[in-house]
Short mmCIF file of C-alpha atoms in Angstrom, two decimals:
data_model
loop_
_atom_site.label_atom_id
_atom_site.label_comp_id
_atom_site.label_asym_id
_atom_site.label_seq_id
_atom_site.Cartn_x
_atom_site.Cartn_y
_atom_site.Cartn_z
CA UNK A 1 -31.20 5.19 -17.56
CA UNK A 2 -33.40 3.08 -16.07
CA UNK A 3 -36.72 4.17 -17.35
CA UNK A 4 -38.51 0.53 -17.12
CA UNK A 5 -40.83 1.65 -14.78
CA UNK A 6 -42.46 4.39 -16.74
CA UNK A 7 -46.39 4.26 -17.67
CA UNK A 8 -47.21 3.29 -20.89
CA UNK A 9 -48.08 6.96 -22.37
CA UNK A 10 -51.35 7.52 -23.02
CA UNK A 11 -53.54 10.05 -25.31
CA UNK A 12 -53.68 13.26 -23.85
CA UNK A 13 -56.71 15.20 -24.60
CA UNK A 14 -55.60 18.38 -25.75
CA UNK A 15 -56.90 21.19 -22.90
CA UNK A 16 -59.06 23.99 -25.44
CA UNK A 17 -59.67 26.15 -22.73
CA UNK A 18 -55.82 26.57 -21.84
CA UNK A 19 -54.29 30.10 -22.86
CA UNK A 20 -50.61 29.54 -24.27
CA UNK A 21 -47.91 31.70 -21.86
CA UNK A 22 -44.69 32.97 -22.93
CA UNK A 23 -41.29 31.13 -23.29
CA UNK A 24 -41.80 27.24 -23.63
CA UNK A 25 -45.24 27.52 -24.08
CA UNK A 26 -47.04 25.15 -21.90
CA UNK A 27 -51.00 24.37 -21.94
CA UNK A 28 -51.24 22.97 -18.02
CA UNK A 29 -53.45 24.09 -15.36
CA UNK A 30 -52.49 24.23 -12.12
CA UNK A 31 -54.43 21.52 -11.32
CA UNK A 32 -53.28 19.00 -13.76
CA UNK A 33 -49.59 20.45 -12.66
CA UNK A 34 -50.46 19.13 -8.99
CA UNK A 35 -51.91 15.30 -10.64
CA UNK A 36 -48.65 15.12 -13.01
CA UNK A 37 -46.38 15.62 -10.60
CA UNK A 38 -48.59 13.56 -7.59
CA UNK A 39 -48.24 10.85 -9.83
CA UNK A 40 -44.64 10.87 -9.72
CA UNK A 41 -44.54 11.32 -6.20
CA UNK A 42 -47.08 8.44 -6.00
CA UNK A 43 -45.13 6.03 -8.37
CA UNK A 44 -41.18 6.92 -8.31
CA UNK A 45 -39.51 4.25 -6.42
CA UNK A 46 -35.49 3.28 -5.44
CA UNK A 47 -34.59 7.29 -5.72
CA UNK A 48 -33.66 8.65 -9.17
CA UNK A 49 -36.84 10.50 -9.92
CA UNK A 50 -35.41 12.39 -12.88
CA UNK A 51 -36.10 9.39 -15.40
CA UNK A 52 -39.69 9.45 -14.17
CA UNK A 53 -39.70 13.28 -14.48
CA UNK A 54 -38.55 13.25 -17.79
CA UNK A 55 -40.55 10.69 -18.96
CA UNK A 56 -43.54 12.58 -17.90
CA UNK A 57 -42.77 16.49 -18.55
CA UNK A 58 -40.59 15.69 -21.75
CA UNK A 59 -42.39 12.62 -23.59
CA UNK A 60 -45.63 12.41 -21.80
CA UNK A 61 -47.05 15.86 -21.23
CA UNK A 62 -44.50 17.52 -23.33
CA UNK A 63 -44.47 20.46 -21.49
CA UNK A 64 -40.63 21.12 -21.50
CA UNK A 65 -38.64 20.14 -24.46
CA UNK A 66 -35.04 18.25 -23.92
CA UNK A 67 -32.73 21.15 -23.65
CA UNK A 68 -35.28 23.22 -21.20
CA UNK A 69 -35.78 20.08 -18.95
CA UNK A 70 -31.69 19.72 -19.47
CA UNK A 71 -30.86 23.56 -17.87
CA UNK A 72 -33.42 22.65 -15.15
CA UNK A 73 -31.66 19.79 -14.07
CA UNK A 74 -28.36 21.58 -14.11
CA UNK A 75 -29.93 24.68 -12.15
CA UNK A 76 -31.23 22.12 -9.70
CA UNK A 77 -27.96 20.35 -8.67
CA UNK A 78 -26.34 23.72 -8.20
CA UNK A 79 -28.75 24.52 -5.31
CA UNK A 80 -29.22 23.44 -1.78
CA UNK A 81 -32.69 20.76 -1.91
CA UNK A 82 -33.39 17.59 -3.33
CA UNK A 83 -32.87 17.33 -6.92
CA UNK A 84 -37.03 16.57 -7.30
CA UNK A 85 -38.06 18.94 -4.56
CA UNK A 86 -35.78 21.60 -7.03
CA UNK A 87 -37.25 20.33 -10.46
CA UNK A 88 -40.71 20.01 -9.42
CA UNK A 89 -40.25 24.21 -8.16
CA UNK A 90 -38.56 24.74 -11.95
CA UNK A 91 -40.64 22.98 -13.76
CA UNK A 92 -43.97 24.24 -11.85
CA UNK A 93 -42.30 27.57 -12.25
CA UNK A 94 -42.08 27.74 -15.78
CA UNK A 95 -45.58 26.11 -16.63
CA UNK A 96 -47.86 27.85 -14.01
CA UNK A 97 -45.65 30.23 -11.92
CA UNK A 98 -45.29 30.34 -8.51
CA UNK A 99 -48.88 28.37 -8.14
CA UNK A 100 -47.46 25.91 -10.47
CA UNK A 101 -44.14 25.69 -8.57
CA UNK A 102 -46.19 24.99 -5.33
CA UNK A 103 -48.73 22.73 -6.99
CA UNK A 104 -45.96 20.55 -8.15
CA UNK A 105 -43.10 20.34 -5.26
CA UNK A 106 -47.03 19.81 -3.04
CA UNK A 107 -47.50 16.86 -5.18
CA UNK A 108 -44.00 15.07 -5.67
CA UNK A 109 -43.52 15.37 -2.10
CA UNK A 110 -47.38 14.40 -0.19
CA UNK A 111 -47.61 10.76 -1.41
CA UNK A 112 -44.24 10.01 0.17
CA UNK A 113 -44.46 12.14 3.02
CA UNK A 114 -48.19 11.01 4.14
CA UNK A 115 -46.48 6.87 4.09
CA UNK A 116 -43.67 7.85 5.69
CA UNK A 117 -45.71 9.66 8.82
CA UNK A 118 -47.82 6.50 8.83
CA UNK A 119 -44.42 4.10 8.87
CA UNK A 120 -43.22 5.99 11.78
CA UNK A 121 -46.40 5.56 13.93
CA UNK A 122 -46.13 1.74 12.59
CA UNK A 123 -42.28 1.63 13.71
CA UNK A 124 -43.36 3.23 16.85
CA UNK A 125 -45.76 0.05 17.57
CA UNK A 126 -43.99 -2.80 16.02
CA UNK A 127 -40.13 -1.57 15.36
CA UNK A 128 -38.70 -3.42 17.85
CA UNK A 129 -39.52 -6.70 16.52
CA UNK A 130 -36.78 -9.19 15.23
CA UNK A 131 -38.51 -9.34 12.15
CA UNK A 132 -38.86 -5.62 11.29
CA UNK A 133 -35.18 -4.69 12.40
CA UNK A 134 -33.80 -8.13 10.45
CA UNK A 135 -35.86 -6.65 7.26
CA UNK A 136 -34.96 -2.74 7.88
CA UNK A 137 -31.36 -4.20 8.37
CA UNK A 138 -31.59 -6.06 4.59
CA UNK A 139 -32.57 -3.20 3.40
CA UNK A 140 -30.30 -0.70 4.79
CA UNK A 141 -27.16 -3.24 3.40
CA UNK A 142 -29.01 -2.71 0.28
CA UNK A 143 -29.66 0.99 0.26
CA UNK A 144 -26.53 1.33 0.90
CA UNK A 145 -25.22 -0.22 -2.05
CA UNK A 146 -27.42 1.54 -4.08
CA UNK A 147 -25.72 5.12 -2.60
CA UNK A 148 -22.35 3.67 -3.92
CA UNK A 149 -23.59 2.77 -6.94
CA UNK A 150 -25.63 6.00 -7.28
CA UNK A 151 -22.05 8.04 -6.31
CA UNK A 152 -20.00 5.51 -9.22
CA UNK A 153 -22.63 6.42 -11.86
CA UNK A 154 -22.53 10.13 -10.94
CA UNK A 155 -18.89 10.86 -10.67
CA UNK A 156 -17.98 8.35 -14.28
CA UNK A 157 -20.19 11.01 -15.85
CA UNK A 158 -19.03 14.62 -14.09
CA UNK A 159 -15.91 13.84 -13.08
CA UNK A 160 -13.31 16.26 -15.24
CA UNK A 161 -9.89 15.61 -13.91
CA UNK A 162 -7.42 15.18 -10.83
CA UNK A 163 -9.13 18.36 -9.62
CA UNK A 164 -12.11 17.11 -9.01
CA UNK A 165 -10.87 13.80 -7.14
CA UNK A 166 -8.81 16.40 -4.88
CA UNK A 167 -11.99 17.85 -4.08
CA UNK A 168 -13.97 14.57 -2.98
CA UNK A 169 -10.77 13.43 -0.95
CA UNK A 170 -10.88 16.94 0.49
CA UNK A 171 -14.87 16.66 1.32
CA UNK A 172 -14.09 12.94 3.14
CA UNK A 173 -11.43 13.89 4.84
CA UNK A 174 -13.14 16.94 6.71
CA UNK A 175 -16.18 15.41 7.05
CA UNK A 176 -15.70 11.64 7.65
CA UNK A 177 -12.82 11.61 9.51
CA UNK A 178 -12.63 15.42 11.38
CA UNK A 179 -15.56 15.70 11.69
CA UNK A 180 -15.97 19.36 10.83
CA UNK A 181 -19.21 20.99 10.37
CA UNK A 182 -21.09 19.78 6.84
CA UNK A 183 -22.26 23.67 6.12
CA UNK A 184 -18.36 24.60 6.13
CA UNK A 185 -17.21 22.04 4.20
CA UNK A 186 -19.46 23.02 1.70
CA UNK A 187 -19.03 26.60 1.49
CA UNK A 188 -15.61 26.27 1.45
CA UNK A 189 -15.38 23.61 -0.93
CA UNK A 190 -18.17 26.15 -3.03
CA UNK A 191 -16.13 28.76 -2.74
CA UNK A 192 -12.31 27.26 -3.66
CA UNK A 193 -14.26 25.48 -6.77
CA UNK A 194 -15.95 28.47 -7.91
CA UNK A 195 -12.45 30.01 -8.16
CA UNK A 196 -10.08 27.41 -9.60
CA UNK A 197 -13.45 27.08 -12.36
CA UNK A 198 -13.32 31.15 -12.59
CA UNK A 199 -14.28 32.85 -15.97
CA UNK A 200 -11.09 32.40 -18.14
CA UNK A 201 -9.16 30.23 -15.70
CA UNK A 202 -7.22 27.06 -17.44
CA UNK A 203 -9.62 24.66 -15.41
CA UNK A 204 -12.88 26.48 -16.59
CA UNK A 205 -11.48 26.36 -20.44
CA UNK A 206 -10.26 22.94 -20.49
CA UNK A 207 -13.75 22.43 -19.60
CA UNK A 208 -15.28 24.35 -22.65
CA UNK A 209 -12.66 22.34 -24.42
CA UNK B 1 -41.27 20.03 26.45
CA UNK B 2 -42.29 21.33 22.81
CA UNK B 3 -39.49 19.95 20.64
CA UNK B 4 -41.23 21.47 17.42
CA UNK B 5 -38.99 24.48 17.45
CA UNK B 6 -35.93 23.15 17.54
CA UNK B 7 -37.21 20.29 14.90
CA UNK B 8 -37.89 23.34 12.66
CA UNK B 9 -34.76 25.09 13.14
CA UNK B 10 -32.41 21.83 12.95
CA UNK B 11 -34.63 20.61 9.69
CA UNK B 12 -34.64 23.94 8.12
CA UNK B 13 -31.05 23.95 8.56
CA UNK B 14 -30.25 20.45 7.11
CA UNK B 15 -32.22 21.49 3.99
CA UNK B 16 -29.25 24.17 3.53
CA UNK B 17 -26.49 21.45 2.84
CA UNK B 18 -28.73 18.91 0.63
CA UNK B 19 -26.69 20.12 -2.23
CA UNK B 20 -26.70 17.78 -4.99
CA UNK B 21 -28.99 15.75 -3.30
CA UNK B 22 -30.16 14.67 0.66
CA UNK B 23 -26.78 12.69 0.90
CA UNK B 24 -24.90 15.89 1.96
CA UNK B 25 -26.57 16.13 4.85
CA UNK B 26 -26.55 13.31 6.26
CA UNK B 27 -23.62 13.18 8.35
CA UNK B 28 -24.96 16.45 10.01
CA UNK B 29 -28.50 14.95 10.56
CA UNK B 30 -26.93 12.11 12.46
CA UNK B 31 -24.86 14.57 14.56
CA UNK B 32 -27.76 16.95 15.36
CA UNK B 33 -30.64 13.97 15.59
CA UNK B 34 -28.90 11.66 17.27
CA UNK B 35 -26.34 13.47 19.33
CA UNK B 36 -26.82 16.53 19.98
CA UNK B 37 -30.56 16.21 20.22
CA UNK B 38 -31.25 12.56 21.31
CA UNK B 39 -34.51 12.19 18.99
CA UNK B 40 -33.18 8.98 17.64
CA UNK B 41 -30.46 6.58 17.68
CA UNK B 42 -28.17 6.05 14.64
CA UNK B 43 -30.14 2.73 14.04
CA UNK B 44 -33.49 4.32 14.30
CA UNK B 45 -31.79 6.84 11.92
CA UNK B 46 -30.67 4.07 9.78
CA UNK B 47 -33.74 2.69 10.23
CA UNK B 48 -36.06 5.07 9.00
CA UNK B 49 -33.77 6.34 5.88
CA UNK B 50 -34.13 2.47 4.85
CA UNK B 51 -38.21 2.73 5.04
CA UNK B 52 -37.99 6.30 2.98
CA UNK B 53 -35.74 4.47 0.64
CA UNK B 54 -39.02 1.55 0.13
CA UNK B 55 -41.47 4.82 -0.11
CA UNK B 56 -42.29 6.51 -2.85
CA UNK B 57 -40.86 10.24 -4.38
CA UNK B 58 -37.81 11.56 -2.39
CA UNK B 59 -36.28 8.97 0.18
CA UNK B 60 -35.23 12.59 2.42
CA UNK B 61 -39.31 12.41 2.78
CA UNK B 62 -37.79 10.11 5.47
CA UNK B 63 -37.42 13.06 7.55
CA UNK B 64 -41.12 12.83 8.55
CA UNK B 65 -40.34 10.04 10.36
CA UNK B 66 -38.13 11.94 12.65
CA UNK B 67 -40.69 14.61 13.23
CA UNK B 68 -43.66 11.81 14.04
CA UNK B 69 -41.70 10.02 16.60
CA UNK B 70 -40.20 13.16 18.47
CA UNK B 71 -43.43 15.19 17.99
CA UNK B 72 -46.36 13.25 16.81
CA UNK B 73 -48.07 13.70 13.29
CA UNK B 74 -48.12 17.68 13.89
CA UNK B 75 -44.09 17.17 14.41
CA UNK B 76 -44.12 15.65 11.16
CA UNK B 77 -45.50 18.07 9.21
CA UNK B 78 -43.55 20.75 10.84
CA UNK B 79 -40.75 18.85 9.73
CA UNK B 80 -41.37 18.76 6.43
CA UNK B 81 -42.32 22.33 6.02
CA UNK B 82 -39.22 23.46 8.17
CA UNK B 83 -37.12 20.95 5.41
CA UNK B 84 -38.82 22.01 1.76
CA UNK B 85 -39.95 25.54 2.38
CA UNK B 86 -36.86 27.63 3.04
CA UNK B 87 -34.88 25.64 0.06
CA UNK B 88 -37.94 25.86 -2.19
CA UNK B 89 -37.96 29.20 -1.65
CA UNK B 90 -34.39 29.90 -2.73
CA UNK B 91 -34.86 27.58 -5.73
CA UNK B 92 -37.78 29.61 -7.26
CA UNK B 93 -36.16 32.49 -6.68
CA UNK B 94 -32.35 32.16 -8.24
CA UNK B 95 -34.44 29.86 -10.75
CA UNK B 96 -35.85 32.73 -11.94
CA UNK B 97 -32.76 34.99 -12.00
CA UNK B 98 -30.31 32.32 -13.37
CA UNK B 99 -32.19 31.94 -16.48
CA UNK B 100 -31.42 35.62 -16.84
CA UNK B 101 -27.89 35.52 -16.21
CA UNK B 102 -27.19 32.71 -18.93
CA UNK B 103 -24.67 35.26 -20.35
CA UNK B 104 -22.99 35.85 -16.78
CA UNK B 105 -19.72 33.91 -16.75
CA UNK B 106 -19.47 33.33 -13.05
CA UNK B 107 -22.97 31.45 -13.79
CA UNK B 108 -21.26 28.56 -15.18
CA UNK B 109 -17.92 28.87 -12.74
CA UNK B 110 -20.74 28.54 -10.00
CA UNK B 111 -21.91 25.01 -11.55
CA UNK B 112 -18.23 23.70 -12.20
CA UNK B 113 -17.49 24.72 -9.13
CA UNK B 114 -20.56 23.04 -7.47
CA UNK B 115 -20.54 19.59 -9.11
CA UNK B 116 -17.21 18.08 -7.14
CA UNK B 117 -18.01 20.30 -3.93
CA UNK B 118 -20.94 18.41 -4.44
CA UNK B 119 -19.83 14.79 -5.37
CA UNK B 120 -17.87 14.87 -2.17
CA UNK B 121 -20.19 15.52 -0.02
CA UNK B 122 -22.45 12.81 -1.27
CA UNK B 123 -19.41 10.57 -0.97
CA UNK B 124 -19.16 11.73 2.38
CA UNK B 125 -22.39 11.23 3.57
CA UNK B 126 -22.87 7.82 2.03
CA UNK B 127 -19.99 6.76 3.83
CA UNK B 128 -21.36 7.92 7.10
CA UNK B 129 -24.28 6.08 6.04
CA UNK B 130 -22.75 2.94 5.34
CA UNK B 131 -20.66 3.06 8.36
CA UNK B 132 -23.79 3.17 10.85
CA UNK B 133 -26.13 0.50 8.41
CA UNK B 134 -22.83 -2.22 8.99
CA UNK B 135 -22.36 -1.54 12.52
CA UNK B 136 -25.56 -2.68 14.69
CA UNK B 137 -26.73 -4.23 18.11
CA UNK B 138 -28.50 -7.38 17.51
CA UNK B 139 -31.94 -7.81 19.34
CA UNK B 140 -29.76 -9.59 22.20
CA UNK B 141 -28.02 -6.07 22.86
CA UNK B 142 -24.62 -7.91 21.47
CA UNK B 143 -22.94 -4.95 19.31
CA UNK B 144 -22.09 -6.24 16.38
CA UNK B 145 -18.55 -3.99 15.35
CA UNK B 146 -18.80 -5.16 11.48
CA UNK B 147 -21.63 -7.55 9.82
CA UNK B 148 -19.94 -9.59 6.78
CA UNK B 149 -23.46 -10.14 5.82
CA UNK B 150 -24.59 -6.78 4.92
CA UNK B 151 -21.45 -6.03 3.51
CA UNK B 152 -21.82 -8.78 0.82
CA UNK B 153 -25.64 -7.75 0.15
CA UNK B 154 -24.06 -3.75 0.01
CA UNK B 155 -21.67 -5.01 -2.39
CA UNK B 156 -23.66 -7.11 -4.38
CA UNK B 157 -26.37 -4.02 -5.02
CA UNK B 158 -23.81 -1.99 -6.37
CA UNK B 159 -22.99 -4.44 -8.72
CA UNK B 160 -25.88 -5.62 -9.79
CA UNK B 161 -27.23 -1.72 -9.53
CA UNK B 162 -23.98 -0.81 -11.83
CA UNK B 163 -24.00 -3.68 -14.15
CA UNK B 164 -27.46 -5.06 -14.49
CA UNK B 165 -31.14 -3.50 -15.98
CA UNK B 166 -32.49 -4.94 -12.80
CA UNK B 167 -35.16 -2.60 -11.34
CA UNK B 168 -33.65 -0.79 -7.85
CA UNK B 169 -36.41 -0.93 -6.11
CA UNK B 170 -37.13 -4.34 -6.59
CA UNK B 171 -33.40 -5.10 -5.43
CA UNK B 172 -34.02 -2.90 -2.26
CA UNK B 173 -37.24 -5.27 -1.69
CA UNK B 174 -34.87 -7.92 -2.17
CA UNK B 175 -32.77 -6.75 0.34
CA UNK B 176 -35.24 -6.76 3.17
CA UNK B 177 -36.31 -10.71 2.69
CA UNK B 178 -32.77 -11.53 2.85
CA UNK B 179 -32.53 -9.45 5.94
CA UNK B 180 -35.26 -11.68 7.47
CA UNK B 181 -33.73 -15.05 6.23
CA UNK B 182 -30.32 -13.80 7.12
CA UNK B 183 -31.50 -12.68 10.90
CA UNK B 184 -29.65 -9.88 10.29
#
């Protein structure tokens, strides 16, 4: 957890006006929904939004507690879209509704998305330089390091057995070196895991284990 | 030619396989980006994934880039739209219907099932990724098959990523002024 970067939390003044919904009970506006999650948009840097995410809807704001923002998290990696893109939407979701939803994924994604329009019309003028494609160069050696690592942390913490390797030697070997179709791969690899993990299977109770 | 229609369908279907994070797709956004469509090259690719990766929220915001240079700042946004809409969609949707199914066995086959499918493809795409950072043309138009260079700065971010406190995005900063030094 690398959660170095968060703010420093600071007082919230309690919203009167605010009428408390159902389930997790939140007091935000759509508005301050659309700031919250701008800031993280604004302010997230080197990928792995979720620590800044937490930090702000579970400690900050507390507008989830742990276990909500928990299921969240495991709803969005089970669908297609970015793992922020997907928790803003739940999150929004469960605070505001679909307003909320769109107020947040609006915000995560605009601070980002306005700098990286902006680079491209810079890249467009100056990316041929030595100096740009020497420092994008650095930088991609380093990104890509930072995938790895990313992949390392990830599969240490989810990986359950000689299954589960089978499956990422599967997804290499149709994708990397066959070079079949991505959307396959997936939906087969969906499909055959959703099986062998099947309600009362010896995979899916070793699991429960 | 207007490109922004086929920028919306070939965005809106990348946003399909980002499953378990933008990764997945990437091997497909090469193929369809740079050839099938000849928007970009794989460096300009690798290029602008590396500026979305210095950027702020999601580094798959890099896919703006794309859209800018094929279509100008209105190809951008249709990007962007054609990439989080459809997906966003879906996700408010079976978010609300999930919650609901909590006692549904298949609901938690579905995410054991998902989380290798998913590993793999991240491995997959990384991979992809890594293959077209090492592999370059220096400015001279020499193509460079392999760069020992970036290798050892790849390897020494995951280490340092793995074993260290050391803020990523600092490290990824890092990376770029050793790119300069290095004339990489």
């Amino acid at each position: 957890m690398s959660d170095a970067a968060a703010p420093a939390p600071t007082p919230q003044t309690p919203e009167t006006t605010a009428t408390p919904s159902s389930a997790t009970a939140s007091q935000a506006s759509v508005a301050e929904i659309f700031l919250a999650f701008l800031l993280i948009g604004a302010t997230s840097f080197g990928g792995g939004a979720v620590a800044y995410l937490r930090s702000t809807l579970v400690a900050k704001k507390q507008w989830l507690d742990d276990k909500t923002f928990l299921e969240l998290y495991s709803i969005s990696q089970s669908l297609p879209g970015l793992n922020t893109t997907n928790m803003a939407i739940l999150a929004g979701d469960r605070l505001c509704g679909w307003m909320g939803a769109a107020a947040a994924v609006l915000g995560v994604v605009l601070p980002g998305a306005l700098l990286m329009t902006l680079a491209a019309i810079a890249y467009g003028m100056h990316g041929e330089r030595p100096i740009v494609t020497s420092a994008l160069h650095g930088v991609a050696a380093g990104a890509t390091g930072l995938i790895f690592a990313t992949f390392i942390q990830l599969a240490s913490k989810s990986l359950r057995g000689w299954i589960d390797l089978v499956f990422i030697a599967a997804a290499v070997l149709l994708v990397n070196r066959l070079h079949v179709s991505v959307l396959y791969v997936l939906i087969a690899l969906a499909v055959v895991g959703t099986i062998i993990y099947r309600p009362g299977s010896r995979a899916a109770q070793s699991e429960a284990a | 030619m207007n490109q922004i229609p086929s920028l919306v369908a070939v965005f809106a279907y990348l946003s399909l396989l980002t499953v378990g994070g933008g990764m997945a797709a990437y091997p497909e956004m090469e193929t369809l980006t740079v050839d099938v469509h000849h928007w970009v090259t794989s460096q300009q690719l690798v290029h602008f994934y590396s500026l979305g990766q210095m950027a702020p929220g999601p580094n798959m915001n890099m896919v703006a880039a794309i859209g800018e240079k094929v279509a100008g700042p209105l190809g951008a946004l249709a990007v962007l739209l054609a990439f989080y809409a459809p997906t966003g969609l879906l996700t408010l949707l079976v978010g609300r219907i999930w919650t609901r199914l909590a006692a549904w066995p298949w609901r938690t086959s579905i995410q054991q099932g998902m989380s290798p499918a998913a590993l793999g493809l991240m491995l997959a795409g990384a991979l992809t990724f890594g293959k077209s950072s090492l592999e370059f043309s220096k400015p001279t138009g020499q193509m460079i098959e392999f760069n020992l260079i970036e290798a050892v700065v790849a390897v020494a971010i995951l280490l340092l990523v793995l074993r260290t406190k050391l803020n990523p995005a600092l490290l990824i900063l890092a990376c770029g002024v050793v790119g300069v030094f290095a004339h990489l």
